[in-house]
């Protein structure tokens, strides 16, 4: 049930909103809160619903206009509505009889138990479109061109002629941020690429070629791999790994920043999901994991942050990147975590384990591209498990490592479902990994969704 610590809106504030003819849409917990405020009843379900659920729409509603009568939707809840508030009508139920949406059309109040904002809900965009444009009569949407224009002007005014540094990992977010800031201030931007030794195969070489040679961005390269590995020695806890990597990253960045005159600002490619998962947003929401680029910047650096994308999702940043002229091949690269392969090794991190995992991952990603599967997948990667198993290789017994393969579909990383490979692909890539990478004798495939699992394993 809703606890006393759950975030709330007062009934008086809600009445004021409704009185001023402002439409309200409650999603998941929001629907439960609306139910409670209007004196409906909730109960804690014996069976929680996470992932796909089929619902049946049985009432004509502006919210469900032109979306059909049956939808596969994405659920993530433990409480359900027992009885509706007065003057509210349900408009859909799950096959198990759970109320999945309600509305008080006259008051302009709507509730959805499922998540229309995620990639895995059928017609989710259409439902939100109906609410925004049909019910709320909104006139405009986010446009990448106007975002670029306004952010460029904002950054230009903020930075003036002062030097700005960018922590350029080579991932999509920091890269698009770098190109955007360069558009605003030109040569006053200096990008620093730190090789932490935890990257994919040939990652630093590719970053230097793309940004230093092709895009002509002022780029400084720092090889700090030995320092990162030394500090990570014998560390097992994933959150400790993240914090060590973040602190070491800041230490190296601070040292390099001191070598550059008149540095006043630091650019980071922080996205909204990073903020959500790293910081509790004014309520009892859990910190899921620490992101390397959220918080932790020491006051002594005396640098102000420029985070142009902190309110955006990955798909929006990709749209911006395309408008800025970055190639589709680069823009649609799969996300890669700031802590890199350290959180894909589920044990202590060593150079030998990193080299093994790099080879496995390179084979996996190469096979995805070769089979035209790469762009169908939001994120794919390999994980080195902390177990060894018995195998038979030739006439000899082996006792070697197990690697897990992960591939998910998503639009923003907030929810995800595993990609349904053909058996022949999994068999082929497994054989190739085992035959090519010394030290691996078993490959498994992860078929869990987010939620309840996360995309990364650590």
PDB file of N, CA and C in Angstrom, residues 273-362:
ATOM      1  N   UNK A 273      17.996   9.620 -17.414  1.00  0.00           N
ATOM      2  CA  UNK A 273      18.012   8.328 -16.711  1.00  0.00           C
ATOM      3  C   UNK A 273      19.189   8.185 -15.758  1.00  0.00           C
ATOM      4  N   UNK A 274      20.351   8.806 -16.084  1.00  0.00           N
ATOM      5  CA  UNK A 274      21.499   8.776 -15.173  1.00  0.00           C
ATOM      6  C   UNK A 274      21.126   9.448 -13.857  1.00  0.00           C
ATOM      7  N   UNK A 275      20.426  10.589 -13.958  1.00  0.00           N
ATOM      8  CA  UNK A 275      20.041  11.347 -12.776  1.00  0.00           C
ATOM      9  C   UNK A 275      19.033  10.553 -11.948  1.00  0.00           C
ATOM     10  N   UNK A 276      18.053   9.958 -12.627  1.00  0.00           N
ATOM     11  CA  UNK A 276      17.016   9.185 -11.937  1.00  0.00           C
ATOM     12  C   UNK A 276      17.629   8.033 -11.149  1.00  0.00           C
ATOM     13  N   UNK A 277      18.554   7.294 -11.780  1.00  0.00           N
ATOM     14  CA  UNK A 277      19.085   6.083 -11.161  1.00  0.00           C
ATOM     15  C   UNK A 277      20.166   6.372 -10.129  1.00  0.00           C
ATOM     16  N   UNK A 278      20.724   7.587 -10.141  1.00  0.00           N
ATOM     17  CA  UNK A 278      21.816   7.911  -9.229  1.00  0.00           C
ATOM     18  C   UNK A 278      21.379   8.706  -8.020  1.00  0.00           C
ATOM     19  N   UNK A 279      20.279   9.456  -8.140  1.00  0.00           N
ATOM     20  CA  UNK A 279      19.889  10.377  -7.075  1.00  0.00           C
ATOM     21  C   UNK A 279      18.416  10.187  -6.768  1.00  0.00           C
ATOM     22  N   UNK A 280      18.102  10.016  -5.503  1.00  0.00           N
ATOM     23  CA  UNK A 280      16.697   9.948  -5.105  1.00  0.00           C
ATOM     24  C   UNK A 280      16.067  11.308  -5.316  1.00  0.00           C
ATOM     25  N   UNK A 281      14.957  11.342  -6.091  1.00  0.00           N
ATOM     26  CA  UNK A 281      14.364  12.604  -6.521  1.00  0.00           C
ATOM     27  C   UNK A 281      13.325  13.123  -5.529  1.00  0.00           C
ATOM     28  N   UNK A 282      13.775  13.492  -4.336  1.00  0.00           N
ATOM     29  CA  UNK A 282      12.875  14.141  -3.391  1.00  0.00           C
ATOM     30  C   UNK A 282      11.902  13.188  -2.720  1.00  0.00           C
ATOM     31  N   UNK A 283      12.179  11.922  -2.719  1.00  0.00           N
ATOM     32  CA  UNK A 283      11.277  10.974  -2.091  1.00  0.00           C
ATOM     33  C   UNK A 283      12.011   9.707  -1.732  1.00  0.00           C
ATOM     34  N   UNK A 284      11.305   8.630  -1.469  1.00  0.00           N
ATOM     35  CA  UNK A 284      11.925   7.399  -1.018  1.00  0.00           C
ATOM     36  C   UNK A 284      12.424   6.530  -2.155  1.00  0.00           C
ATOM     37  N   UNK A 285      12.484   7.042  -3.389  1.00  0.00           N
ATOM     38  CA  UNK A 285      12.972   6.234  -4.500  1.00  0.00           C
ATOM     39  C   UNK A 285      14.413   5.827  -4.251  1.00  0.00           C
ATOM     40  N   UNK A 286      14.741   4.603  -4.610  1.00  0.00           N
ATOM     41  CA  UNK A 286      16.076   4.073  -4.316  1.00  0.00           C
ATOM     42  C   UNK A 286      17.094   4.573  -5.316  1.00  0.00           C
ATOM     43  N   UNK A 287      18.341   4.722  -4.839  1.00  0.00           N
ATOM     44  CA  UNK A 287      19.451   4.958  -5.747  1.00  0.00           C
ATOM     45  C   UNK A 287      19.842   3.605  -6.323  1.00  0.00           C
ATOM     46  N   UNK A 288      19.534   3.376  -7.596  1.00  0.00           N
ATOM     47  CA  UNK A 288      19.752   2.068  -8.199  1.00  0.00           C
ATOM     48  C   UNK A 288      21.239   1.784  -8.355  1.00  0.00           C
ATOM     49  N   UNK A 289      21.983   2.768  -8.867  1.00  0.00           N
ATOM     50  CA  UNK A 289      23.423   2.611  -9.026  1.00  0.00           C
ATOM     51  C   UNK A 289      24.044   3.984  -9.199  1.00  0.00           C
ATOM     52  N   UNK A 290      25.309   4.096  -8.864  1.00  0.00           N
ATOM     53  CA  UNK A 290      26.024   5.348  -9.015  1.00  0.00           C
ATOM     54  C   UNK A 290      26.537   5.467 -10.437  1.00  0.00           C
ATOM     55  N   UNK A 291      26.232   6.582 -11.091  1.00  0.00           N
ATOM     56  CA  UNK A 291      26.758   6.831 -12.430  1.00  0.00           C
ATOM     57  C   UNK A 291      28.018   7.664 -12.324  1.00  0.00           C
ATOM     58  N   UNK A 292      28.992   7.352 -13.161  1.00  0.00           N
ATOM     59  CA  UNK A 292      30.300   8.004 -13.066  1.00  0.00           C
ATOM     60  C   UNK A 292      30.221   9.493 -13.316  1.00  0.00           C
ATOM     61  N   UNK A 293      29.205   9.970 -14.011  1.00  0.00           N
ATOM     62  CA  UNK A 293      29.141  11.381 -14.367  1.00  0.00           C
ATOM     63  C   UNK A 293      28.028  12.124 -13.631  1.00  0.00           C
ATOM     64  N   UNK A 294      27.553  11.586 -12.514  1.00  0.00           N
ATOM     65  CA  UNK A 294      26.522  12.271 -11.732  1.00  0.00           C
ATOM     66  C   UNK A 294      27.042  12.484 -10.323  1.00  0.00           C
ATOM     67  N   UNK A 295      27.274  13.717  -9.951  1.00  0.00           N
ATOM     68  CA  UNK A 295      27.767  14.024  -8.623  1.00  0.00           C
ATOM     69  C   UNK A 295      29.243  13.702  -8.477  1.00  0.00           C
ATOM     70  N   UNK A 296      29.799  13.982  -7.304  1.00  0.00           N
ATOM     71  CA  UNK A 296      31.173  13.609  -7.005  1.00  0.00           C
ATOM     72  C   UNK A 296      32.221  14.576  -7.498  1.00  0.00           C
ATOM     73  N   UNK A 297      31.829  15.698  -8.114  1.00  0.00           N
ATOM     74  CA  UNK A 297      32.802  16.668  -8.603  1.00  0.00           C
ATOM     75  C   UNK A 297      33.312  17.466  -7.407  1.00  0.00           C
ATOM     76  N   UNK A 298      34.624  17.415  -7.112  1.00  0.00           N
ATOM     77  CA  UNK A 298      35.138  18.098  -5.926  1.00  0.00           C
ATOM     78  C   UNK A 298      35.072  19.615  -6.053  1.00  0.00           C
ATOM     79  N   UNK A 299      34.756  20.275  -4.934  1.00  0.00           N
ATOM     80  CA  UNK A 299      34.649  21.731  -4.939  1.00  0.00           C
ATOM     81  C   UNK A 299      35.963  22.391  -5.328  1.00  0.00           C
ATOM     82  N   UNK A 300      37.099  21.765  -4.982  1.00  0.00           N
ATOM     83  CA  UNK A 300      38.395  22.382  -5.248  1.00  0.00           C
ATOM     84  C   UNK A 300      38.691  22.522  -6.734  1.00  0.00           C
ATOM     85  N   UNK A 301      37.963  21.773  -7.584  1.00  0.00           N
ATOM     86  CA  UNK A 301      38.172  21.932  -9.021  1.00  0.00           C
ATOM     87  C   UNK A 301      37.665  23.285  -9.499  1.00  0.00           C
ATOM     88  N   UNK A 302      36.698  23.840  -8.761  1.00  0.00           N
ATOM     89  CA  UNK A 302      36.155  25.165  -9.070  1.00  0.00           C
ATOM     90  C   UNK A 302      35.683  25.287 -10.519  1.00  0.00           C
ATOM     91  N   UNK A 303      35.108  24.219 -11.027  1.00  0.00           N
ATOM     92  CA  UNK A 303      34.577  24.227 -12.385  1.00  0.00           C
ATOM     93  C   UNK A 303      33.048  24.161 -12.337  1.00  0.00           C
ATOM     94  N   UNK A 304      32.418  24.953 -13.169  1.00  0.00           N
ATOM     95  CA  UNK A 304      30.970  24.885 -13.304  1.00  0.00           C
ATOM     96  C   UNK A 304      30.630  23.855 -14.375  1.00  0.00           C
ATOM     97  N   UNK A 305      29.544  23.131 -14.147  1.00  0.00           N
ATOM     98  CA  UNK A 305      29.149  22.076 -15.083  1.00  0.00           C
ATOM     99  C   UNK A 305      28.287  22.623 -16.222  1.00  0.00           C
ATOM    100  N   UNK A 306      28.555  22.112 -17.415  1.00  0.00           N
ATOM    101  CA  UNK A 306      27.662  22.300 -18.558  1.00  0.00           C
ATOM    102  C   UNK A 306      27.147  20.915 -18.925  1.00  0.00           C
ATOM    103  N   UNK A 307      25.873  20.673 -18.669  1.00  0.00           N
ATOM    104  CA  UNK A 307      25.247  19.378 -18.952  1.00  0.00           C
ATOM    105  C   UNK A 307      24.020  19.632 -19.834  1.00  0.00           C
ATOM    106  N   UNK A 308      24.224  19.796 -21.128  1.00  0.00           N
ATOM    107  CA  UNK A 308      23.119  20.198 -22.009  1.00  0.00           C
ATOM    108  C   UNK A 308      22.000  19.187 -22.141  1.00  0.00           C
ATOM    109  N   UNK A 309      22.267  17.915 -21.794  1.00  0.00           N
ATOM    110  CA  UNK A 309      21.276  16.863 -22.048  1.00  0.00           C
ATOM    111  C   UNK A 309      20.678  16.270 -20.773  1.00  0.00           C
ATOM    112  N   UNK A 310      20.857  16.923 -19.631  1.00  0.00           N
ATOM    113  CA  UNK A 310      20.461  16.280 -18.374  1.00  0.00           C
ATOM    114  C   UNK A 310      18.946  16.053 -18.265  1.00  0.00           C
ATOM    115  N   UNK A 311      18.151  16.733 -19.107  1.00  0.00           N
ATOM    116  CA  UNK A 311      16.702  16.525 -19.092  1.00  0.00           C
ATOM    117  C   UNK A 311      16.224  15.650 -20.257  1.00  0.00           C
ATOM    118  N   UNK A 312      17.167  15.095 -21.026  1.00  0.00           N
ATOM    119  CA  UNK A 312      16.807  14.341 -22.227  1.00  0.00           C
ATOM    120  C   UNK A 312      17.068  12.845 -22.064  1.00  0.00           C
ATOM    121  N   UNK A 313      16.478  12.072 -22.981  1.00  0.00           N
ATOM    122  CA  UNK A 313      16.708  10.641 -23.054  1.00  0.00           C
ATOM    123  C   UNK A 313      17.592  10.339 -24.269  1.00  0.00           C
ATOM    124  N   UNK A 314      18.088   9.126 -24.308  1.00  0.00           N
ATOM    125  CA  UNK A 314      19.053   8.734 -25.335  1.00  0.00           C
ATOM    126  C   UNK A 314      18.525   8.945 -26.753  1.00  0.00           C
ATOM    127  N   UNK A 315      17.255   8.605 -26.991  1.00  0.00           N
ATOM    128  CA  UNK A 315      16.721   8.743 -28.348  1.00  0.00           C
ATOM    129  C   UNK A 315      16.701  10.202 -28.795  1.00  0.00           C
ATOM    130  N   UNK A 316      16.457  11.125 -27.852  1.00  0.00           N
ATOM    131  CA  UNK A 316      16.458  12.553 -28.181  1.00  0.00           C
ATOM    132  C   UNK A 316      17.870  13.048 -28.484  1.00  0.00           C
ATOM    133  N   UNK A 317      18.849  12.547 -27.717  1.00  0.00           N
ATOM    134  CA  UNK A 317      20.245  12.930 -27.965  1.00  0.00           C
ATOM    135  C   UNK A 317      20.695  12.417 -29.333  1.00  0.00           C
ATOM    136  N   UNK A 318      20.236  11.246 -29.713  1.00  0.00           N
ATOM    137  CA  UNK A 318      20.592  10.716 -31.031  1.00  0.00           C
ATOM    138  C   UNK A 318      20.007  11.587 -32.152  1.00  0.00           C
ATOM    139  N   UNK A 319      18.781  12.054 -31.969  1.00  0.00           N
ATOM    140  CA  UNK A 319      18.182  12.967 -32.953  1.00  0.00           C
ATOM    141  C   UNK A 319      19.033  14.222 -33.096  1.00  0.00           C
ATOM    142  N   UNK A 320      19.483  14.763 -31.975  1.00  0.00           N
ATOM    143  CA  UNK A 320      20.313  15.966 -31.982  1.00  0.00           C
ATOM    144  C   UNK A 320      21.636  15.691 -32.679  1.00  0.00           C
ATOM    145  N   UNK A 321      22.233  14.526 -32.379  1.00  0.00           N
ATOM    146  CA  UNK A 321      23.505  14.160 -33.009  1.00  0.00           C
ATOM    147  C   UNK A 321      23.403  14.082 -34.522  1.00  0.00           C
ATOM    148  N   UNK A 322      22.299  13.521 -35.010  1.00  0.00           N
ATOM    149  CA  UNK A 322      22.093  13.448 -36.461  1.00  0.00           C
ATOM    150  C   UNK A 322      21.977  14.834 -37.072  1.00  0.00           C
ATOM    151  N   UNK A 323      21.257  15.728 -36.392  1.00  0.00           N
ATOM    152  CA  UNK A 323      21.101  17.095 -36.897  1.00  0.00           C
ATOM    153  C   UNK A 323      22.435  17.846 -36.893  1.00  0.00           C
ATOM    154  N   UNK A 324      23.342  17.449 -35.984  1.00  0.00           N
ATOM    155  CA  UNK A 324      24.657  18.087 -35.911  1.00  0.00           C
ATOM    156  C   UNK A 324      25.650  17.498 -36.906  1.00  0.00           C
ATOM    157  N   UNK A 325      25.214  16.454 -37.640  1.00  0.00           N
ATOM    158  CA  UNK A 325      26.051  15.918 -38.708  1.00  0.00           C
ATOM    159  C   UNK A 325      26.879  14.704 -38.364  1.00  0.00           C
ATOM    160  N   UNK A 326      26.695  14.141 -37.169  1.00  0.00           N
ATOM    161  CA  UNK A 326      27.417  12.911 -36.838  1.00  0.00           C
ATOM    162  C   UNK A 326      26.811  11.743 -37.617  1.00  0.00           C
ATOM    163  N   UNK A 327      27.645  10.802 -38.029  1.00  0.00           N
ATOM    164  CA  UNK A 327      27.183   9.705 -38.874  1.00  0.00           C
ATOM    165  C   UNK A 327      26.241   8.776 -38.119  1.00  0.00           C
ATOM    166  N   UNK A 328      25.330   8.167 -38.859  1.00  0.00           N
ATOM    167  CA  UNK A 328      24.367   7.233 -38.262  1.00  0.00           C
ATOM    168  C   UNK A 328      25.093   6.066 -37.588  1.00  0.00           C
ATOM    169  N   UNK A 329      26.174   5.564 -38.211  1.00  0.00           N
ATOM    170  CA  UNK A 329      26.925   4.454 -37.630  1.00  0.00           C
ATOM    171  C   UNK A 329      27.424   4.785 -36.235  1.00  0.00           C
ATOM    172  N   UNK A 330      27.802   6.047 -36.043  1.00  0.00           N
ATOM    173  CA  UNK A 330      28.285   6.442 -34.725  1.00  0.00           C
ATOM    174  C   UNK A 330      27.131   6.726 -33.778  1.00  0.00           C
ATOM    175  N   UNK A 331      26.128   7.449 -34.242  1.00  0.00           N
ATOM    176  CA  UNK A 331      25.014   7.866 -33.396  1.00  0.00           C
ATOM    177  C   UNK A 331      24.275   6.667 -32.808  1.00  0.00           C
ATOM    178  N   UNK A 332      24.172   5.599 -33.584  1.00  0.00           N
ATOM    179  CA  UNK A 332      23.411   4.441 -33.121  1.00  0.00           C
ATOM    180  C   UNK A 332      24.289   3.335 -32.551  1.00  0.00           C
ATOM    181  N   UNK A 333      25.484   3.715 -32.101  1.00  0.00           N
ATOM    182  CA  UNK A 333      26.286   2.758 -31.329  1.00  0.00           C
ATOM    183  C   UNK A 333      25.537   2.424 -30.045  1.00  0.00           C
ATOM    184  N   UNK A 334      25.718   1.213 -29.583  1.00  0.00           N
ATOM    185  CA  UNK A 334      25.074   0.812 -28.342  1.00  0.00           C
ATOM    186  C   UNK A 334      25.653   1.581 -27.163  1.00  0.00           C
ATOM    187  N   UNK A 335      24.834   1.869 -26.142  1.00  0.00           N
ATOM    188  CA  UNK A 335      25.345   2.535 -24.936  1.00  0.00           C
ATOM    189  C   UNK A 335      26.467   1.712 -24.298  1.00  0.00           C
ATOM    190  N   UNK A 336      27.407   2.423 -23.680  1.00  0.00           N
ATOM    191  CA  UNK A 336      28.515   1.774 -22.975  1.00  0.00           C
ATOM    192  C   UNK A 336      28.677   2.472 -21.631  1.00  0.00           C
ATOM    193  N   UNK A 337      28.722   1.719 -20.527  1.00  0.00           N
ATOM    194  CA  UNK A 337      28.738   2.353 -19.197  1.00  0.00           C
ATOM    195  C   UNK A 337      30.042   3.078 -18.916  1.00  0.00           C
ATOM    196  N   UNK A 338      29.962   4.153 -18.141  1.00  0.00           N
ATOM    197  CA  UNK A 338      31.163   4.897 -17.763  1.00  0.00           C
ATOM    198  C   UNK A 338      32.217   4.038 -17.092  1.00  0.00           C
ATOM    199  N   UNK A 339      31.835   3.145 -16.150  1.00  0.00           N
ATOM    200  CA  UNK A 339      32.841   2.283 -15.526  1.00  0.00           C
ATOM    201  C   UNK A 339      33.374   1.193 -16.453  1.00  0.00           C
ATOM    202  N   UNK A 340      32.818   1.128 -17.658  1.00  0.00           N
ATOM    203  CA  UNK A 340      33.344   0.209 -18.676  1.00  0.00           C
ATOM    204  C   UNK A 340      33.231  -1.252 -18.302  1.00  0.00           C
ATOM    205  N   UNK A 341      34.231  -2.015 -18.705  1.00  0.00           N
ATOM    206  CA  UNK A 341      34.201  -3.461 -18.519  1.00  0.00           C
ATOM    207  C   UNK A 341      34.368  -3.875 -17.059  1.00  0.00           C
ATOM    208  N   UNK A 342      34.721  -2.938 -16.191  1.00  0.00           N
ATOM    209  CA  UNK A 342      34.897  -3.273 -14.774  1.00  0.00           C
ATOM    210  C   UNK A 342      33.616  -3.816 -14.163  1.00  0.00           C
ATOM    211  N   UNK A 343      32.458  -3.319 -14.637  1.00  0.00           N
ATOM    212  CA  UNK A 343      31.188  -3.798 -14.077  1.00  0.00           C
ATOM    213  C   UNK A 343      30.599  -4.928 -14.921  1.00  0.00           C
ATOM    214  N   UNK A 344      31.364  -5.378 -15.902  1.00  0.00           N
ATOM    215  CA  UNK A 344      30.974  -6.571 -16.659  1.00  0.00           C
ATOM    216  C   UNK A 344      31.888  -7.747 -16.327  1.00  0.00           C
ATOM    217  N   UNK A 345      32.783  -7.530 -15.393  1.00  0.00           N
ATOM    218  CA  UNK A 345      33.589  -8.593 -14.796  1.00  0.00           C
ATOM    219  C   UNK A 345      33.072  -8.748 -13.374  1.00  0.00           C
ATOM    220  N   UNK A 346      32.383  -9.826 -13.095  1.00  0.00           N
ATOM    221  CA  UNK A 346      31.696  -9.976 -11.812  1.00  0.00           C
ATOM    222  C   UNK A 346      32.612 -10.580 -10.754  1.00  0.00           C
ATOM    223  N   UNK A 347      33.812 -10.039 -10.699  1.00  0.00           N
ATOM    224  CA  UNK A 347      34.825 -10.450  -9.726  1.00  0.00           C
ATOM    225  C   UNK A 347      35.862  -9.338  -9.699  1.00  0.00           C
ATOM    226  N   UNK A 348      37.039  -9.603  -9.154  1.00  0.00           N
ATOM    227  CA  UNK A 348      38.075  -8.579  -9.176  1.00  0.00           C
ATOM    228  C   UNK A 348      38.548  -8.339 -10.609  1.00  0.00           C
ATOM    229  N   UNK A 349      38.994  -7.124 -10.879  1.00  0.00           N
ATOM    230  CA  UNK A 349      39.363  -6.717 -12.239  1.00  0.00           C
ATOM    231  C   UNK A 349      40.867  -6.848 -12.437  1.00  0.00           C
ATOM    232  N   UNK A 350      41.261  -7.622 -13.446  1.00  0.00           N
ATOM    233  CA  UNK A 350      42.679  -7.759 -13.802  1.00  0.00           C
ATOM    234  C   UNK A 350      42.839  -7.528 -15.304  1.00  0.00           C
ATOM    235  N   UNK A 351      44.062  -7.256 -15.715  1.00  0.00           N
ATOM    236  CA  UNK A 351      44.330  -7.034 -17.140  1.00  0.00           C
ATOM    237  C   UNK A 351      43.982  -8.280 -17.951  1.00  0.00           C
ATOM    238  N   UNK A 352      44.268  -9.449 -17.395  1.00  0.00           N
ATOM    239  CA  UNK A 352      44.005 -10.695 -18.108  1.00  0.00           C
ATOM    240  C   UNK A 352      42.503 -10.891 -18.351  1.00  0.00           C
ATOM    241  N   UNK A 353      41.704 -10.605 -17.341  1.00  0.00           N
ATOM    242  CA  UNK A 353      40.248 -10.734 -17.480  1.00  0.00           C
ATOM    243  C   UNK A 353      39.704  -9.707 -18.467  1.00  0.00           C
ATOM    244  N   UNK A 354      40.239  -8.494 -18.401  1.00  0.00           N
ATOM    245  CA  UNK A 354      39.810  -7.449 -19.332  1.00  0.00           C
ATOM    246  C   UNK A 354      40.115  -7.830 -20.775  1.00  0.00           C
ATOM    247  N   UNK A 355      41.320  -8.354 -21.010  1.00  0.00           N
ATOM    248  CA  UNK A 355      41.706  -8.750 -22.365  1.00  0.00           C
ATOM    249  C   UNK A 355      40.811  -9.875 -22.881  1.00  0.00           C
ATOM    250  N   UNK A 356      40.499 -10.839 -21.995  1.00  0.00           N
ATOM    251  CA  UNK A 356      39.613 -11.952 -22.380  1.00  0.00           C
ATOM    252  C   UNK A 356      38.228 -11.425 -22.753  1.00  0.00           C
ATOM    253  N   UNK A 357      37.675 -10.553 -21.894  1.00  0.00           N
ATOM    254  CA  UNK A 357      36.326 -10.044 -22.140  1.00  0.00           C
ATOM    255  C   UNK A 357      36.283  -9.155 -23.383  1.00  0.00           C
ATOM    256  N   UNK A 358      37.344  -8.415 -23.624  1.00  0.00           N
ATOM    257  CA  UNK A 358      37.406  -7.578 -24.832  1.00  0.00           C
ATOM    258  C   UNK A 358      37.298  -8.429 -26.089  1.00  0.00           C
ATOM    259  N   UNK A 359      37.996  -9.551 -26.105  1.00  0.00           N
ATOM    260  CA  UNK A 359      37.965 -10.438 -27.275  1.00  0.00           C
ATOM    261  C   UNK A 359      36.589 -11.060 -27.456  1.00  0.00           C
ATOM    262  N   UNK A 360      35.987 -11.514 -26.352  1.00  0.00           N
ATOM    263  CA  UNK A 360      34.641 -12.091 -26.418  1.00  0.00           C
ATOM    264  C   UNK A 360      33.651 -11.069 -26.958  1.00  0.00           C
ATOM    265  N   UNK A 361      33.693  -9.862 -26.398  1.00  0.00           N
ATOM    266  CA  UNK A 361      32.748  -8.824 -26.794  1.00  0.00           C
ATOM    267  C   UNK A 361      32.944  -8.408 -28.245  1.00  0.00           C
ATOM    268  N   UNK A 362      34.184  -8.351 -28.686  1.00  0.00           N
ATOM    269  CA  UNK A 362      34.467  -7.973 -30.075  1.00  0.00           C
ATOM    270  C   UNK A 362      33.877  -8.991 -31.049  1.00  0.00           C
TER     271      UNK A 362
END
